[in-house]
Amino acid sequence: MVGVDAAAADWAGSGLAYLTGPPDGPPDFSRAAVLTRARGVTAEIAELTGVDVDAATTLAGRAALRGLTRQGSVSAGGATRLLPTADGWGAIALPRAEDTAALPALLECDTIPADPWPVLTRWAAARSAHDVVSRAQLLDIAAAALGEAAPAAPVVRRIGDTTEPRDLDGLLVADLSSLWAGPLCTQLLARAGAVVVKVESPARPDGTRRGEPAFFDWMNFGKLSYAVDFDDGALRDLLTAADVVVEGSRPAALRRRRLSVDDVAARAGRVWLRIGGYAGQPDRAAFGDDAAVAGGLVGEGPVFCGDAIADPLAGLEAARAVAQSLRRGGGELVEVSMAQVAAGYAALPQSPPCDIPVAAPQPPPPSPSAPPLGADNAAVKHIVAEKLGAPC
């Protein structure tokens, strides 16, 4: 590899080049600097928490577990597509059954064929990217205009008193997140010694429980599983007791139940982390692939970059932000937005084409099994009672 840029060589060996580019063409090296920057973030996480994280495995490990490869304008996972619009490019994501069910309303027709993408492609081509996104938002379908989001650091707001600087060992973390970005963040917090309680509604558990079991285990082993109705007062008790709260759902859902950051009794030094899709649009639907498109983090063509790459990048950013807040004494609301994180990486200098061999993604080391849904309910109630000084 004489003369090959170090970033390009790292990209080639990481599995990310294998995941980026047209399906019938060469791998795309234009975003090689993304991995270099991500390695810098993981180094800082290690310095702050003592947890060593391999950036390449973090970004490409899910694809390895699922056997994914690059598909160009179709996301590696297959649920999202880049579509030309009348004035540029956009992305539409259909990962949920309700997204497909909403298509007749989106397209203003009575029926949709079994493969809706040709119809969606023609529909998007006749409209501006802004119109595509606006109409999709009305139906809670995740959509993005290419490059619509600008880079932005996490937003930090004071919400309470500070404490002395703390590390994560022994702290109680209430994890209300699901899918990838939030669970990755709290996995790293658990590895740093925090007691992480994964909260799920019995009626609507984390969707990744239905997917690749090895991925769910990787993200959630070592956490306590707490199944509780979000209208149950026991959840308020957990949030009141928590030193760190990680919120990955729509803030409006918590506000309706008076469980938002402004409703729960303050605790000195608490860090409340909110992971969303878009800064200033907290209730807008978003997933990792469309958020990456919004940030402009795509390969030449355009083609999708990696596998839902805004998710793991935001998860790493979130873990770093929590550790930094605790070092400042906490008492803060920290907001991390996937599209803005992706835009920051998209702003890095791009690399030229390269013809060196690329490696397929490598899976993470096997993980212990994550607990079944609700397996730790009794233990969590005991921990919360002790933390609040109430009878067990």
CSV table of C-alpha atoms in Angstrom, one decimal:
chain,number,residue,atom,x,y,z
A,1,MET,CA,0.0,0.0,0.0
A,2,VAL,CA,2.9,2.3,-0.7
A,3,GLY,CA,1.6,5.8,-1.4
A,4,VAL,CA,-1.9,5.1,-0.1
A,5,ASP,CA,-3.3,7.6,2.3
A,6,ALA,CA,-3.5,6.2,5.8
A,7,ALA,CA,-7.2,7.2,6.1
A,8,ALA,CA,-8.0,5.4,2.9
A,9,ALA,CA,-6.2,2.3,4.0
A,10,ASP,CA,-8.1,2.4,7.3
A,11,TRP,CA,-11.4,2.9,5.5
A,12,ALA,CA,-10.6,-0.1,3.2
A,13,GLY,CA,-9.8,-2.4,6.1
A,14,SER,CA,-12.7,-1.3,8.3
A,15,GLY,CA,-15.6,-2.7,6.3
A,16,LEU,CA,-17.0,0.8,5.6
A,17,ALA,CA,-15.6,0.9,2.1
A,18,TYR,CA,-17.3,-2.4,1.5
A,19,LEU,CA,-20.6,-0.8,2.6
A,20,THR,CA,-20.3,2.4,0.5
A,21,GLY,CA,-20.7,2.7,-3.2
A,22,PRO,CA,-22.7,1.3,-6.1
A,23,PRO,CA,-23.6,-2.4,-5.9
A,24,ASP,CA,-22.1,-3.1,-9.3
A,25,GLY,CA,-19.2,-0.6,-9.1
A,26,PRO,CA,-16.1,0.1,-7.0
A,27,PRO,CA,-16.2,0.9,-3.3
A,28,ASP,CA,-16.4,4.6,-2.4
A,29,PHE,CA,-13.5,6.1,-0.5
A,30,SER,CA,-14.7,9.7,-0.4
A,31,ARG,CA,-15.7,9.6,3.3
A,32,ALA,CA,-12.6,8.0,4.6
A,33,ALA,CA,-12.1,10.9,7.0
A,34,VAL,CA,-15.2,9.8,8.9
A,35,LEU,CA,-13.5,6.8,10.4
A,36,THR,CA,-10.5,8.9,11.3
A,37,ARG,CA,-12.7,11.4,13.2
A,38,ALA,CA,-14.7,8.6,14.8
A,39,ARG,CA,-11.4,7.1,16.1
A,40,GLY,CA,-10.7,10.5,17.7
A,41,VAL,CA,-14.1,10.4,19.5
A,42,THR,CA,-13.6,6.9,20.8
A,43,ALA,CA,-10.1,7.9,22.1
A,44,GLU,CA,-11.7,10.7,24.0
A,45,ILE,CA,-14.4,8.3,25.4
A,46,ALA,CA,-11.6,6.0,26.6
A,47,GLU,CA,-9.9,8.9,28.3
A,48,LEU,CA,-13.1,10.1,30.0
A,49,THR,CA,-14.5,6.7,31.0
A,50,GLY,CA,-11.7,4.1,30.7
A,51,VAL,CA,-13.8,2.2,28.1
A,52,ASP,CA,-11.9,1.1,24.9
A,53,VAL,CA,-14.1,1.3,21.8
A,54,ASP,CA,-13.1,0.2,18.3
A,55,ALA,CA,-14.6,2.7,16.0
A,56,ALA,CA,-14.6,0.5,12.9
A,57,THR,CA,-16.5,-2.3,14.7
A,58,THR,CA,-18.9,0.2,16.2
A,59,LEU,CA,-19.8,1.7,12.8
A,60,ALA,CA,-19.8,-1.5,10.7
A,61,GLY,CA,-20.5,-4.3,13.2
A,62,ARG,CA,-24.3,-4.4,12.7
A,63,ALA,CA,-23.8,-4.8,9.0
A,64,ALA,CA,-21.4,-7.8,9.6
A,65,LEU,CA,-24.0,-9.4,11.9
A,66,ARG,CA,-26.7,-9.0,9.3
A,67,GLY,CA,-24.6,-9.9,6.3
A,68,LEU,CA,-25.1,-6.5,4.5
A,69,THR,CA,-23.3,-5.0,1.6
A,70,ARG,CA,-23.4,-1.8,-0.4
A,71,GLN,CA,-26.5,-1.1,-2.5
A,72,GLY,CA,-25.8,2.4,-3.8
A,73,SER,CA,-29.0,4.4,-3.7
A,74,VAL,CA,-30.7,1.8,-1.5
A,75,SER,CA,-29.6,1.7,2.1
A,76,ALA,CA,-27.6,-1.3,3.2
A,77,GLY,CA,-30.5,-2.4,5.4
A,78,GLY,CA,-32.9,-1.9,2.4
A,79,ALA,CA,-35.6,0.3,4.1
A,80,THR,CA,-34.4,3.7,2.8
A,81,ARG,CA,-33.8,5.0,-0.7
A,82,LEU,CA,-32.2,8.0,-2.2
A,83,LEU,CA,-34.6,9.5,-4.8
A,84,PRO,CA,-34.1,12.3,-7.3
A,85,THR,CA,-36.4,15.2,-6.8
A,86,ALA,CA,-37.2,18.1,-9.1
A,87,ASP,CA,-34.5,20.2,-7.6
A,88,GLY,CA,-32.0,17.7,-6.1
A,89,TRP,CA,-32.1,14.6,-4.0
A,90,GLY,CA,-34.1,13.3,-1.1
A,91,ALA,CA,-34.4,10.2,1.0
A,92,ILE,CA,-37.5,8.3,2.2
A,93,ALA,CA,-37.5,5.6,4.8
A,94,LEU,CA,-40.1,2.9,5.2
A,95,PRO,CA,-38.8,0.6,8.0
A,96,ARG,CA,-42.2,0.3,9.8
A,97,ALA,CA,-45.4,-1.3,8.6
A,98,GLU,CA,-47.3,1.9,9.4
A,99,ASP,CA,-45.0,3.8,7.0
A,100,THR,CA,-46.1,1.6,4.1
A,101,ALA,CA,-49.7,1.8,5.3
A,102,ALA,CA,-49.5,5.6,5.0
A,103,LEU,CA,-48.4,5.7,1.4
A,104,PRO,CA,-51.9,6.0,-0.1
A,105,ALA,CA,-52.4,9.2,1.8
A,106,LEU,CA,-48.9,10.4,0.8
A,107,LEU,CA,-49.4,9.7,-2.9
A,108,GLU,CA,-53.1,10.5,-2.9
A,109,CYS,CA,-54.2,7.2,-4.4
A,110,ASP,CA,-56.4,4.3,-3.4
A,111,THR,CA,-53.9,1.5,-3.7
A,112,ILE,CA,-50.2,0.9,-3.7
A,113,PRO,CA,-48.5,-1.9,-5.5
A,114,ALA,CA,-46.5,-4.5,-3.6
A,115,ASP,CA,-43.3,-2.7,-4.5
A,116,PRO,CA,-44.1,0.9,-3.9
A,117,TRP,CA,-40.7,2.3,-4.9
A,118,PRO,CA,-41.3,2.9,-8.6
A,119,VAL,CA,-44.4,4.9,-7.7
A,120,LEU,CA,-42.6,6.8,-5.0
A,121,THR,CA,-39.7,7.5,-7.4
A,122,ARG,CA,-42.0,9.1,-10.0
A,123,TRP,CA,-43.9,11.0,-7.3
A,124,ALA,CA,-40.7,12.5,-5.8
A,125,ALA,CA,-39.2,13.4,-9.2
A,126,ALA,CA,-42.1,15.7,-9.8
A,127,ARG,CA,-41.7,17.7,-6.6
A,128,SER,CA,-39.1,19.7,-4.8
A,129,ALA,CA,-37.1,18.0,-2.0
A,130,HIS,CA,-38.7,20.4,0.5
A,131,ASP,CA,-42.2,19.4,-0.7
A,132,VAL,CA,-41.3,15.7,-0.4
A,133,VAL,CA,-40.1,16.1,3.1
A,134,SER,CA,-43.0,18.4,4.2
A,135,ARG,CA,-45.7,16.0,2.9
A,136,ALA,CA,-43.9,13.0,4.4
A,137,GLN,CA,-43.7,14.7,7.8
A,138,LEU,CA,-47.4,15.2,7.9
A,139,LEU,CA,-47.8,11.4,7.9
A,140,ASP,CA,-44.9,10.7,10.3
A,141,ILE,CA,-42.8,9.2,7.5
A,142,ALA,CA,-39.1,9.8,7.9
A,143,ALA,CA,-37.8,11.7,4.9
A,144,ALA,CA,-34.9,14.1,4.3
A,145,ALA,CA,-33.5,16.5,1.7
A,146,LEU,CA,-29.9,15.9,0.9
A,147,GLY,CA,-27.7,18.3,2.9
A,148,GLU,CA,-30.6,20.1,4.6
A,149,ALA,CA,-29.0,20.0,8.1
A,150,ALA,CA,-26.0,22.1,9.2
A,151,PRO,CA,-23.2,20.9,11.6
A,152,ALA,CA,-23.9,21.7,15.2
A,153,ALA,CA,-22.4,20.7,18.5
A,154,PRO,CA,-24.7,19.2,21.2
A,155,VAL,CA,-26.9,21.8,22.8
A,156,VAL,CA,-26.4,22.1,26.6
A,157,ARG,CA,-28.9,23.8,28.9
A,158,ARG,CA,-28.7,24.2,32.7
A,159,ILE,CA,-31.5,22.3,34.5
A,160,GLY,CA,-30.4,22.0,38.1
A,161,ASP,CA,-27.6,22.2,40.6
A,162,THR,CA,-24.2,20.8,39.9
A,163,THR,CA,-22.1,18.3,42.0
A,164,GLU,CA,-18.5,17.6,42.2
A,165,PRO,CA,-17.1,16.1,39.0
A,166,ARG,CA,-18.1,12.4,38.8
A,167,ASP,CA,-17.3,9.4,36.7
A,168,LEU,CA,-19.9,6.8,35.8
A,169,ASP,CA,-19.1,4.1,38.3
A,170,GLY,CA,-22.2,3.2,40.3
A,171,LEU,CA,-24.4,5.9,38.8
A,172,LEU,CA,-28.0,5.0,38.0
A,173,VAL,CA,-28.9,5.5,34.3
A,174,ALA,CA,-32.6,5.3,33.1
A,175,ASP,CA,-32.4,4.4,29.4
A,176,LEU,CA,-35.7,5.2,27.6
A,177,SER,CA,-34.1,4.9,24.2
A,178,SER,CA,-34.4,2.2,21.5
A,179,LEU,CA,-32.9,0.9,18.3
A,180,TRP,CA,-29.2,2.0,18.0
A,181,ALA,CA,-27.9,5.5,18.9
A,182,GLY,CA,-29.3,5.6,22.5
A,183,PRO,CA,-28.6,1.9,23.3
A,184,LEU,CA,-25.1,2.3,22.0
A,185,CYS,CA,-24.5,5.3,24.3
A,186,THR,CA,-25.9,3.5,27.3
A,187,GLN,CA,-23.9,0.3,26.5
A,188,LEU,CA,-20.8,2.4,26.8
A,189,LEU,CA,-22.1,3.9,30.1
A,190,ALA,CA,-22.7,0.4,31.4
A,191,ARG,CA,-19.2,-0.7,30.5
A,192,ALA,CA,-17.9,2.3,32.4
A,193,GLY,CA,-19.6,1.0,35.6
A,194,ALA,CA,-23.0,2.6,35.5
A,195,VAL,CA,-26.1,0.7,36.5
A,196,VAL,CA,-28.2,1.0,33.3
A,197,VAL,CA,-31.9,0.3,33.4
A,198,LYS,CA,-33.3,-0.3,30.0
A,199,VAL,CA,-36.9,0.8,30.1
A,200,GLU,CA,-39.5,-0.6,27.6
A,201,SER,CA,-43.2,-0.6,27.4
A,202,PRO,CA,-44.6,-4.1,27.6
A,203,ALA,CA,-47.0,-3.2,24.7
A,204,ARG,CA,-44.2,-1.7,22.5
A,205,PRO,CA,-40.8,-3.0,23.4
A,206,ASP,CA,-37.6,-2.0,21.6
A,207,GLY,CA,-38.0,-2.9,17.9
A,208,THR,CA,-34.6,-4.5,17.8
A,209,ARG,CA,-35.8,-7.3,19.9
A,210,ARG,CA,-37.6,-8.6,16.8
A,211,GLY,CA,-34.4,-8.3,14.7
A,212,GLU,CA,-31.0,-9.9,14.7
A,213,PRO,CA,-30.6,-11.3,18.3
A,214,ALA,CA,-26.8,-10.8,18.2
A,215,PHE,CA,-27.2,-7.1,17.6
A,216,PHE,CA,-29.8,-6.7,20.4
A,217,ASP,CA,-27.4,-8.5,22.7
A,218,TRP,CA,-24.4,-6.4,21.7
A,219,MET,CA,-26.3,-3.2,22.4
A,220,ASN,CA,-28.1,-4.3,25.6
A,221,PHE,CA,-26.1,-6.9,27.5
A,222,GLY,CA,-25.2,-5.9,31.0
A,223,LYS,CA,-28.3,-3.7,31.4
A,224,LEU,CA,-31.3,-4.3,33.7
A,225,SER,CA,-34.5,-4.9,31.8
A,226,TYR,CA,-37.5,-3.0,33.2
A,227,ALA,CA,-40.9,-3.4,31.5
A,228,VAL,CA,-43.3,-0.7,32.7
A,229,ASP,CA,-46.2,1.1,31.3
A,230,PHE,CA,-45.2,4.7,30.6
A,231,ASP,CA,-48.3,5.9,32.5
A,232,ASP,CA,-47.2,3.9,35.6
A,233,GLY,CA,-46.0,6.0,38.5
A,234,ALA,CA,-43.1,3.6,38.9
A,235,LEU,CA,-41.5,5.1,35.9
A,236,ARG,CA,-41.6,8.6,37.5
A,237,ASP,CA,-39.9,7.1,40.5
A,238,LEU,CA,-37.1,5.7,38.4
A,239,LEU,CA,-36.6,9.0,36.6
A,240,THR,CA,-36.6,10.9,39.9
A,241,ALA,CA,-33.9,8.5,41.2
A,242,ALA,CA,-31.7,8.5,38.1
A,243,ASP,CA,-28.4,10.3,37.9
A,244,VAL,CA,-28.5,10.1,34.1
A,245,VAL,CA,-31.6,9.9,31.9
A,246,VAL,CA,-31.3,9.0,28.2
A,247,GLU,CA,-34.3,9.9,26.1
A,248,GLY,CA,-34.6,8.7,22.6
A,249,SER,CA,-38.4,8.9,21.9
A,250,ARG,CA,-40.3,11.9,20.9
A,251,PRO,CA,-40.3,14.5,23.7
A,252,ALA,CA,-44.0,15.1,23.1
A,253,ALA,CA,-44.8,11.6,24.3
A,254,LEU,CA,-43.0,12.3,27.6
A,255,ARG,CA,-44.6,15.7,28.0
A,256,ARG,CA,-48.1,14.3,27.6
A,257,ARG,CA,-47.3,12.0,30.6
A,258,ARG,CA,-45.6,14.8,32.6
A,259,LEU,CA,-42.4,12.8,32.4
A,260,SER,CA,-40.3,15.3,30.5
A,261,VAL,CA,-37.1,16.9,31.8
A,262,ASP,CA,-39.2,19.9,33.0
A,263,ASP,CA,-41.7,17.7,34.9
A,264,VAL,CA,-39.5,15.3,36.9
A,265,ALA,CA,-38.2,16.4,40.3
A,266,ALA,CA,-34.6,17.8,40.0
A,267,ARG,CA,-31.6,15.8,41.3
A,268,ALA,CA,-28.3,17.6,41.8
A,269,GLY,CA,-25.8,16.7,39.1
A,270,ARG,CA,-28.3,14.8,36.9
A,271,VAL,CA,-27.5,14.7,33.2
A,272,TRP,CA,-30.6,14.4,31.0
A,273,LEU,CA,-29.6,13.3,27.5
A,274,ARG,CA,-32.0,13.8,24.6
A,275,ILE,CA,-31.1,12.1,21.3
A,276,GLY,CA,-33.2,13.2,18.4
A,277,GLY,CA,-33.2,13.3,14.6
A,278,TYR,CA,-33.0,17.1,14.0
A,279,ALA,CA,-32.1,20.1,16.1
A,280,GLY,CA,-35.1,22.3,16.6
A,281,GLN,CA,-37.5,19.6,15.3
A,282,PRO,CA,-37.7,17.3,18.3
A,283,ASP,CA,-40.8,15.4,17.2
A,284,ARG,CA,-39.7,14.8,13.5
A,285,ALA,CA,-39.3,11.1,12.6
A,286,ALA,CA,-35.8,10.1,11.8
A,287,PHE,CA,-33.7,7.0,11.3
A,288,GLY,CA,-30.0,6.6,10.8
A,289,ASP,CA,-29.9,6.5,7.0
A,290,ASP,CA,-32.3,9.4,6.3
A,291,ALA,CA,-30.6,11.5,9.0
A,292,ALA,CA,-27.2,10.9,7.4
A,293,VAL,CA,-28.7,12.1,4.0
A,294,ALA,CA,-30.0,15.2,5.8
A,295,GLY,CA,-26.5,15.9,7.0
A,296,GLY,CA,-25.1,15.4,3.6
A,297,LEU,CA,-23.1,12.3,4.7
A,298,VAL,CA,-23.3,10.3,1.5
A,299,GLY,CA,-20.9,8.9,-1.0
A,300,GLU,CA,-20.4,10.1,-4.6
A,301,GLY,CA,-23.5,9.6,-6.8
A,302,PRO,CA,-25.0,10.0,-4.3
A,303,VAL,CA,-24.9,6.7,-2.6
A,304,PHE,CA,-25.5,5.7,1.0
A,305,CYS,CA,-22.5,5.8,3.3
A,306,GLY,CA,-22.1,2.7,5.5
A,307,ASP,CA,-25.0,1.3,7.4
A,308,ALA,CA,-27.4,3.8,9.0
A,309,ILE,CA,-24.2,5.6,9.9
A,310,ALA,CA,-25.8,8.6,11.7
A,311,ASP,CA,-27.0,6.2,14.4
A,312,PRO,CA,-23.6,4.9,15.7
A,313,LEU,CA,-21.9,8.3,15.1
A,314,ALA,CA,-24.6,10.0,17.3
A,315,GLY,CA,-24.3,7.2,19.9
A,316,LEU,CA,-20.6,7.8,20.2
A,317,GLU,CA,-21.2,11.6,20.4
A,318,ALA,CA,-23.8,11.1,23.1
A,319,ALA,CA,-21.6,8.9,25.3
A,320,ARG,CA,-18.8,11.5,25.1
A,321,ALA,CA,-21.3,14.3,25.9
A,322,VAL,CA,-22.6,12.5,29.0
A,323,ALA,CA,-19.1,11.9,30.3
A,324,GLN,CA,-18.1,15.5,29.6
A,325,SER,CA,-21.2,16.8,31.4
A,326,LEU,CA,-20.5,14.6,34.5
A,327,ARG,CA,-17.0,16.0,34.5
A,328,ARG,CA,-18.5,19.5,34.6
A,329,GLY,CA,-20.7,18.5,37.6
A,330,GLY,CA,-23.9,17.7,35.5
A,331,GLY,CA,-27.1,19.5,36.2
A,332,GLU,CA,-27.6,19.7,32.4
A,333,LEU,CA,-29.9,18.8,29.5
A,334,VAL,CA,-27.7,17.7,26.6
A,335,GLU,CA,-29.3,17.4,23.2
A,336,VAL,CA,-27.7,15.4,20.4
A,337,SER,CA,-29.2,15.4,16.9
A,338,MET,CA,-28.3,12.7,14.4
A,339,ALA,CA,-28.6,14.9,11.3
A,340,GLN,CA,-26.4,17.6,12.8
A,341,VAL,CA,-23.8,15.0,13.9
A,342,ALA,CA,-23.8,13.6,10.4
A,343,ALA,CA,-23.4,17.1,8.9
A,344,GLY,CA,-20.3,17.6,11.0
A,345,TYR,CA,-18.7,14.5,9.6
A,346,ALA,CA,-19.9,15.4,6.1
A,347,ALA,CA,-18.0,18.7,6.4
A,348,LEU,CA,-14.6,16.8,6.6
A,349,PRO,CA,-12.4,16.9,3.6
A,350,GLN,CA,-13.2,14.2,1.1
A,351,SER,CA,-10.8,11.6,-0.2
A,352,PRO,CA,-10.1,10.7,-3.9
A,353,PRO,CA,-11.0,7.4,-5.5
A,354,CYS,CA,-8.8,4.5,-4.5
A,355,ASP,CA,-8.3,1.0,-6.0
A,356,ILE,CA,-6.9,-0.9,-3.1
A,357,PRO,CA,-8.7,-4.1,-1.9
A,358,VAL,CA,-11.4,-3.7,0.7
A,359,ALA,CA,-12.4,-6.0,3.6
A,360,ALA,CA,-15.9,-7.0,4.6
A,361,PRO,CA,-17.1,-5.7,7.9
A,362,GLN,CA,-16.1,-7.8,10.9
A,363,PRO,CA,-18.7,-8.6,13.6
A,364,PRO,CA,-18.1,-7.6,17.2
A,365,PRO,CA,-16.9,-10.2,19.7
A,366,PRO,CA,-19.8,-12.4,20.9
A,367,SER,CA,-21.8,-10.7,23.7
A,368,PRO,CA,-23.5,-12.2,26.7
A,369,SER,CA,-27.3,-12.4,26.2
A,370,ALA,CA,-29.3,-9.4,27.1
A,371,PRO,CA,-32.0,-10.1,29.7
A,372,PRO,CA,-35.6,-10.9,28.6
A,373,LEU,CA,-38.2,-8.2,28.7
A,374,GLY,CA,-39.0,-7.3,32.3
A,375,ALA,CA,-36.6,-9.8,33.8
A,376,ASP,CA,-35.2,-7.3,36.3
A,377,ASN,CA,-38.4,-5.5,37.4
A,378,ALA,CA,-38.1,-6.5,41.0
A,379,ALA,CA,-34.4,-5.6,41.2
A,380,VAL,CA,-35.0,-2.2,39.6
A,381,LYS,CA,-37.8,-1.4,42.1
A,382,HIS,CA,-35.4,-2.3,44.9
A,383,ILE,CA,-32.7,-0.1,43.5
A,384,VAL,CA,-35.0,2.9,43.1
A,385,ALA,CA,-36.5,2.5,46.6
A,386,GLU,CA,-33.0,2.5,48.1
A,387,LYS,CA,-32.0,5.5,46.0
A,388,LEU,CA,-35.1,7.5,47.1
A,389,GLY,CA,-34.8,6.4,50.7
A,390,ALA,CA,-38.2,4.7,50.6
A,391,PRO,CA,-39.2,1.3,52.1
A,392,CYS,CA,-38.4,-1.6,49.7
